[in-house]
mmCIF file of N, CA, C and O in Angstrom:
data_model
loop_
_atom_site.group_PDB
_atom_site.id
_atom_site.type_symbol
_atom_site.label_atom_id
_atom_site.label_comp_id
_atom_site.label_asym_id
_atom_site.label_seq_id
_atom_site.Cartn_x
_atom_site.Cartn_y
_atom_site.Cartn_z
ATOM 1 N N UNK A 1 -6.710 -13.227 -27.591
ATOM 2 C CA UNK A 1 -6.412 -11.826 -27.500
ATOM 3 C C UNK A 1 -5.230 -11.654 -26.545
ATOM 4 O O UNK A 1 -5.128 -12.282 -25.491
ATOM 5 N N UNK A 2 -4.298 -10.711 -27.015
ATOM 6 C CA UNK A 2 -2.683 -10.322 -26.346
ATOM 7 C C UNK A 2 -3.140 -9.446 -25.018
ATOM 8 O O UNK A 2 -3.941 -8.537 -25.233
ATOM 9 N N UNK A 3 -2.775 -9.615 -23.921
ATOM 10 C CA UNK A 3 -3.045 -8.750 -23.007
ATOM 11 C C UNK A 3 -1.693 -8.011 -22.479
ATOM 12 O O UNK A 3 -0.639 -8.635 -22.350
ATOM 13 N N UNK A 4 -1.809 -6.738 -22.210
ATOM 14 C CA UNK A 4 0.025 -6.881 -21.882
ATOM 15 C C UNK A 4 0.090 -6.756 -20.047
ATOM 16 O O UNK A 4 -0.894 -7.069 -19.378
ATOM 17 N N UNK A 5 1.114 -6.362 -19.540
ATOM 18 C CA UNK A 5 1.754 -7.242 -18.589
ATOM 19 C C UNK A 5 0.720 -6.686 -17.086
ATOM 20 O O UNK A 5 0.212 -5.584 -17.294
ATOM 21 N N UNK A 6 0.571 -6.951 -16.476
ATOM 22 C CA UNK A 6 -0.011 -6.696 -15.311
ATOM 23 C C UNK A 6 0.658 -6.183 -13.782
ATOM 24 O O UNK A 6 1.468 -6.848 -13.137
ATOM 25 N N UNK A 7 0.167 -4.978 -13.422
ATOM 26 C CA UNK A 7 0.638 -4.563 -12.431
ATOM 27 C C UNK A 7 0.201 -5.133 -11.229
ATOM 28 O O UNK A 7 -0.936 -5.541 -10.996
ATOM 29 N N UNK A 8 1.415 -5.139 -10.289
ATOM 30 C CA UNK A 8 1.140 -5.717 -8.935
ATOM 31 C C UNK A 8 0.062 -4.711 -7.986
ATOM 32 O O UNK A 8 0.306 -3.568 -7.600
ATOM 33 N N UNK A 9 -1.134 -5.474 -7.756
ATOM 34 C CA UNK A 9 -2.285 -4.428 -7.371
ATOM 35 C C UNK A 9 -1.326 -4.116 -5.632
ATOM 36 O O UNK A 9 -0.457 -4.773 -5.059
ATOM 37 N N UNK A 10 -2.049 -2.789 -5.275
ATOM 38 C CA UNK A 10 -1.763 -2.284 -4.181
ATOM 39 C C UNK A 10 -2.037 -3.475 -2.753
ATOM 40 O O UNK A 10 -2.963 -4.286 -2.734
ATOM 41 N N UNK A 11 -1.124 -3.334 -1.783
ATOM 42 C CA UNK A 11 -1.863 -3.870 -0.768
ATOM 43 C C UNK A 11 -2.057 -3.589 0.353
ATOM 44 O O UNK A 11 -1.188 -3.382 1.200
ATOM 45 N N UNK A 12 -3.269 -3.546 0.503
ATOM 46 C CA UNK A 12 -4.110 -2.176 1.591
ATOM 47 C C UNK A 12 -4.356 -3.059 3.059
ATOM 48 O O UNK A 12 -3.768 -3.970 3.640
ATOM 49 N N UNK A 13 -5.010 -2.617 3.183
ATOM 50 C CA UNK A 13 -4.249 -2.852 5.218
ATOM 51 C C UNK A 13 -5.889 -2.979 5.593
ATOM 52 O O UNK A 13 -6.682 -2.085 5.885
ATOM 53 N N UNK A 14 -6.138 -4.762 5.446
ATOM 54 C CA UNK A 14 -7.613 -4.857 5.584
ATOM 55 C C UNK A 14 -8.004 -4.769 6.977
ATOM 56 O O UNK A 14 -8.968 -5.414 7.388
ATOM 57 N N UNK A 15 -7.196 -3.875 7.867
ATOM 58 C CA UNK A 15 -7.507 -4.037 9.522
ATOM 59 C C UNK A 15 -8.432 -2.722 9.150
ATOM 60 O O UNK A 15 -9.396 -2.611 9.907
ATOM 61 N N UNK A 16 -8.375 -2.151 8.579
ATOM 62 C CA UNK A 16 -8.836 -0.408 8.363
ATOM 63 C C UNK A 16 -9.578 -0.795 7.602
ATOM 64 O O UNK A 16 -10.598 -0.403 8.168
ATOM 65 N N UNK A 17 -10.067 -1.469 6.369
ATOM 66 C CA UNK A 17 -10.736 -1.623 5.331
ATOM 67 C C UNK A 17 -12.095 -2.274 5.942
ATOM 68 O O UNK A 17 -13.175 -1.972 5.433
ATOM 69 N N UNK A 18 -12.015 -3.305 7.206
ATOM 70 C CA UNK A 18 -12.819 -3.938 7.473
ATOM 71 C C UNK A 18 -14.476 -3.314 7.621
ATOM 72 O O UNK A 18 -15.423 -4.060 7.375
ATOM 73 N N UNK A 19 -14.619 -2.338 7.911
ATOM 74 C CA UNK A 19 -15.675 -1.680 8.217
ATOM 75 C C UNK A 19 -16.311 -0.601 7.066
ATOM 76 O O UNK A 19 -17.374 0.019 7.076
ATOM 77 N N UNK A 20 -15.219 -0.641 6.078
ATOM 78 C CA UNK A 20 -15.565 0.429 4.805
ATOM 79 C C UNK A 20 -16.757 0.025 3.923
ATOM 80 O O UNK A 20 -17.026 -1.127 3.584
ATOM 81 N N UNK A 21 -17.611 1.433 3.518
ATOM 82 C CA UNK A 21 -18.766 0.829 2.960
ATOM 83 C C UNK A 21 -18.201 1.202 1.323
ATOM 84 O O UNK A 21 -18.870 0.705 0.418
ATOM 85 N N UNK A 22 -17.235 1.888 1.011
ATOM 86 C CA UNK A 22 -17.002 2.380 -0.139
ATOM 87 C C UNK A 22 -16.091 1.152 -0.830
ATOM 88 O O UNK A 22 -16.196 1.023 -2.050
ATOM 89 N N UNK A 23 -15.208 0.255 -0.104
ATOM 90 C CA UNK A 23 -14.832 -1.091 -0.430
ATOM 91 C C UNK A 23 -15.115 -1.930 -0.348
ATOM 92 O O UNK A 23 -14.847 -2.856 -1.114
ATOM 93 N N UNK A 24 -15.957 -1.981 0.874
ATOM 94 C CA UNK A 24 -16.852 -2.810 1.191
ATOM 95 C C UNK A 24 -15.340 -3.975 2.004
ATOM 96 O O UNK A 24 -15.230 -5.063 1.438
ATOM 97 N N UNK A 25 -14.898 -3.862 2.523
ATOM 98 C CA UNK A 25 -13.807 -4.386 3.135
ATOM 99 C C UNK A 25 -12.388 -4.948 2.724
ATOM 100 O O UNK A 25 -11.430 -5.391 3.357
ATOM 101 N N UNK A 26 -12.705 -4.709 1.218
ATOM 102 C CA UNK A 26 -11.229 -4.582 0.437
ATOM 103 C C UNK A 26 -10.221 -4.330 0.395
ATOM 104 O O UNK A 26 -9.254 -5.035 0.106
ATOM 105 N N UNK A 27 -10.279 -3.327 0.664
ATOM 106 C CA UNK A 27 -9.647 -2.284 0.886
ATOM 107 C C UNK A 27 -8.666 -1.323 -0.409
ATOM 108 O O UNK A 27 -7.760 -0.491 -0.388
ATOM 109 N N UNK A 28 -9.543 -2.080 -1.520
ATOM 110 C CA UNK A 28 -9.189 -1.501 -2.953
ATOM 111 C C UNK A 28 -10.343 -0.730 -3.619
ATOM 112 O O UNK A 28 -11.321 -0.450 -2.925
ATOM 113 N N UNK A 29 -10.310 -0.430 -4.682
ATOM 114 C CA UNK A 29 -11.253 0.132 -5.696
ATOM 115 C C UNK A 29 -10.504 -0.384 -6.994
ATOM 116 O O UNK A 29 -9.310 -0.661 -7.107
ATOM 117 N N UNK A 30 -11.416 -0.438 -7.855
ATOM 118 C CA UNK A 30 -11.509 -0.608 -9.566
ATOM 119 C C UNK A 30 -11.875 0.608 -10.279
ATOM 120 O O UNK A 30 -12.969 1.168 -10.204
ATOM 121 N N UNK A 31 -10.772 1.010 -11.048
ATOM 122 C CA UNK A 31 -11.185 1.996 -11.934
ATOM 123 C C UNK A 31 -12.102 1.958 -12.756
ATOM 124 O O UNK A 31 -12.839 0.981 -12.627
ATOM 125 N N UNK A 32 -12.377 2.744 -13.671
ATOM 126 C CA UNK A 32 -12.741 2.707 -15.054
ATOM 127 C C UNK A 32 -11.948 1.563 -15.515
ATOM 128 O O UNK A 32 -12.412 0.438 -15.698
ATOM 129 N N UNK A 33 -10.296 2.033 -15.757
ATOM 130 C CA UNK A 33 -9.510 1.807 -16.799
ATOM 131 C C UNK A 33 -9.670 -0.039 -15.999
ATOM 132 O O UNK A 33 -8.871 -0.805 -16.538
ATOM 133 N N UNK A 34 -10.119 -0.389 -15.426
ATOM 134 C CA UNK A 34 -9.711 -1.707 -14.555
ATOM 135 C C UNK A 34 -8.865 -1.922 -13.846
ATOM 136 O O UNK A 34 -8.560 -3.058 -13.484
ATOM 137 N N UNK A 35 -8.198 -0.694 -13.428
ATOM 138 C CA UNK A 35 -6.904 -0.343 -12.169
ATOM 139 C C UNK A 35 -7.446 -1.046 -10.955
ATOM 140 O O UNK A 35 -8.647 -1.111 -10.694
ATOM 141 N N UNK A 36 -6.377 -1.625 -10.152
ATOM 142 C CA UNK A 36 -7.013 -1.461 -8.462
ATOM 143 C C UNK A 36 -6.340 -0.159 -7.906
ATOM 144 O O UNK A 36 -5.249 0.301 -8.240
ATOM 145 N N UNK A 37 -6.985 0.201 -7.234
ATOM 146 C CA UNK A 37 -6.356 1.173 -6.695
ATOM 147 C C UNK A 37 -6.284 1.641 -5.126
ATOM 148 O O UNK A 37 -7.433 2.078 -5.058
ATOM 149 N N UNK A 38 -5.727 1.865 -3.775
ATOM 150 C CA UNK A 38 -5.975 1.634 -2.788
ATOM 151 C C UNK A 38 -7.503 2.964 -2.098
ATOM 152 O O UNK A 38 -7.617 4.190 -2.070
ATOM 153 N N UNK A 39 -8.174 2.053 -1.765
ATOM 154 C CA UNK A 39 -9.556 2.744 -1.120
ATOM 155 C C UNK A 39 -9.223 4.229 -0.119
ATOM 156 O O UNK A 39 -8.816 4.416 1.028
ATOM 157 N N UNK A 40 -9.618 5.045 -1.184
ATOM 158 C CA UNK A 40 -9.618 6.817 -0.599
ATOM 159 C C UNK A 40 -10.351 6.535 0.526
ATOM 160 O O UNK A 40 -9.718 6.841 1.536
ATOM 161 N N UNK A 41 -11.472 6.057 0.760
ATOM 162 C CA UNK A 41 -12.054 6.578 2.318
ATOM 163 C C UNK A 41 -11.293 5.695 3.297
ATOM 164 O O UNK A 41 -10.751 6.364 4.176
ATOM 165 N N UNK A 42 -11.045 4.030 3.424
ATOM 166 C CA UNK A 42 -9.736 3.416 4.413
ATOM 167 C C UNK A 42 -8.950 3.782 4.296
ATOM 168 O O UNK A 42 -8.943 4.708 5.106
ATOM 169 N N UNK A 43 -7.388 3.781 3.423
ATOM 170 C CA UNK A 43 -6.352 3.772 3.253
ATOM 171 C C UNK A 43 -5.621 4.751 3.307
ATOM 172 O O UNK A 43 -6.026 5.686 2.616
ATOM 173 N N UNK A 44 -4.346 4.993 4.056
ATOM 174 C CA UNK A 44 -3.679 6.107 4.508
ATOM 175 C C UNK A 44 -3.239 6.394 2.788
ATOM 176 O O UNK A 44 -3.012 5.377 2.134
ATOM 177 N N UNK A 45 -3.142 7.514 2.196
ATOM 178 C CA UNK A 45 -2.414 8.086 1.219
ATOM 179 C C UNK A 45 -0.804 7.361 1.168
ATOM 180 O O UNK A 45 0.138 7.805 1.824
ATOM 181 N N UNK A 46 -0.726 6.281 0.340
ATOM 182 C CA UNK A 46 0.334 5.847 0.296
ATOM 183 C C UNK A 46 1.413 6.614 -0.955
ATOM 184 O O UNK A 46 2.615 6.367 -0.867
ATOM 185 N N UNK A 47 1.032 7.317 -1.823
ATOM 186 C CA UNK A 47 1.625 8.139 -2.528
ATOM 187 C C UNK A 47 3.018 9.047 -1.965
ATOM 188 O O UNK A 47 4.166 9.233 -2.367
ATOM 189 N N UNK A 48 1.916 9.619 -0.426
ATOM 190 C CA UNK A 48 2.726 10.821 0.292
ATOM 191 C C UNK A 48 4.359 9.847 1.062
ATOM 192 O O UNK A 48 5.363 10.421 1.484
ATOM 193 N N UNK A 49 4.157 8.469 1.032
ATOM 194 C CA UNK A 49 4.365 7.796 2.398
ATOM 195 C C UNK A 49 5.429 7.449 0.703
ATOM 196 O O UNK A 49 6.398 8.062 1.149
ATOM 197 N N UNK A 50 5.719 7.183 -0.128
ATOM 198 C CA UNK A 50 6.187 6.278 -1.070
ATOM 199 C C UNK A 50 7.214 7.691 -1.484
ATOM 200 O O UNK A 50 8.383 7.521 -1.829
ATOM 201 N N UNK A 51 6.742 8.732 -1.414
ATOM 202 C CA UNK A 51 8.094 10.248 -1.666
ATOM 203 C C UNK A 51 8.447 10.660 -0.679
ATOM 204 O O UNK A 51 9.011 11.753 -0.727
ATOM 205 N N UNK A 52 8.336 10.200 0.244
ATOM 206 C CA UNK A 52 9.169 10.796 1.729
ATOM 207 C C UNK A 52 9.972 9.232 2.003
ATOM 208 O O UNK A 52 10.711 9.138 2.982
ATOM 209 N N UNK A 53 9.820 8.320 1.299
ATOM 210 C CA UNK A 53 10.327 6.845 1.774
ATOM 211 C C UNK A 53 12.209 6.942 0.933
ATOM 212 O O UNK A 53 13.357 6.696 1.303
ATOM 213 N N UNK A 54 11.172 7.708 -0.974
ATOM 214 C CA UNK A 54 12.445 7.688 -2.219
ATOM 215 C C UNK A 54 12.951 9.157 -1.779
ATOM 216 O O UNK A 54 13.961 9.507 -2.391
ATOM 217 N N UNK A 55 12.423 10.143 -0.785
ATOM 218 C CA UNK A 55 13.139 11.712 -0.845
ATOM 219 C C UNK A 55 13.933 11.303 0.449
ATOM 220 O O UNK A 55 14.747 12.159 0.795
ATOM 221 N N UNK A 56 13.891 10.524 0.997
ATOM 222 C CA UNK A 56 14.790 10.128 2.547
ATOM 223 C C UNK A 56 15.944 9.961 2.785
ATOM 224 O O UNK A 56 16.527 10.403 3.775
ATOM 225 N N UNK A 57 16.675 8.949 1.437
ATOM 226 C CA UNK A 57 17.705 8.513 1.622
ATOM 227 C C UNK A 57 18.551 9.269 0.754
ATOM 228 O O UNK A 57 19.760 9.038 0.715
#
């Protein structure tokens, strides 16, 4: 079976993750779709931090 290409999973900042019960120290989550995605209760909102990084310059 063809799989197509794979995204580079997030990488979350396991100093903060260490104690999370919702990652359990991951500091990721798994979607539905099989996404990783960075852990809402550790991880600073990297979204906000990724449009003030591309609205900067």
């Amino acid at each position: 079976m063809a799989h197509g290409a794979h995204r580079n999973p997030p990488r979350p900042d396991l100093a903060l993750a260490r104690d999370c019960e919702q990652c359990l120290g991951w500091g990721t989550v798994v979607t539905r779709d099989g996404d990783h995605e960075l852990c809402h209760s550790c991880q600073p909102d990297s979204a906000v931090d990724e449009g003030a990084a591309v609205s900067g310059s």
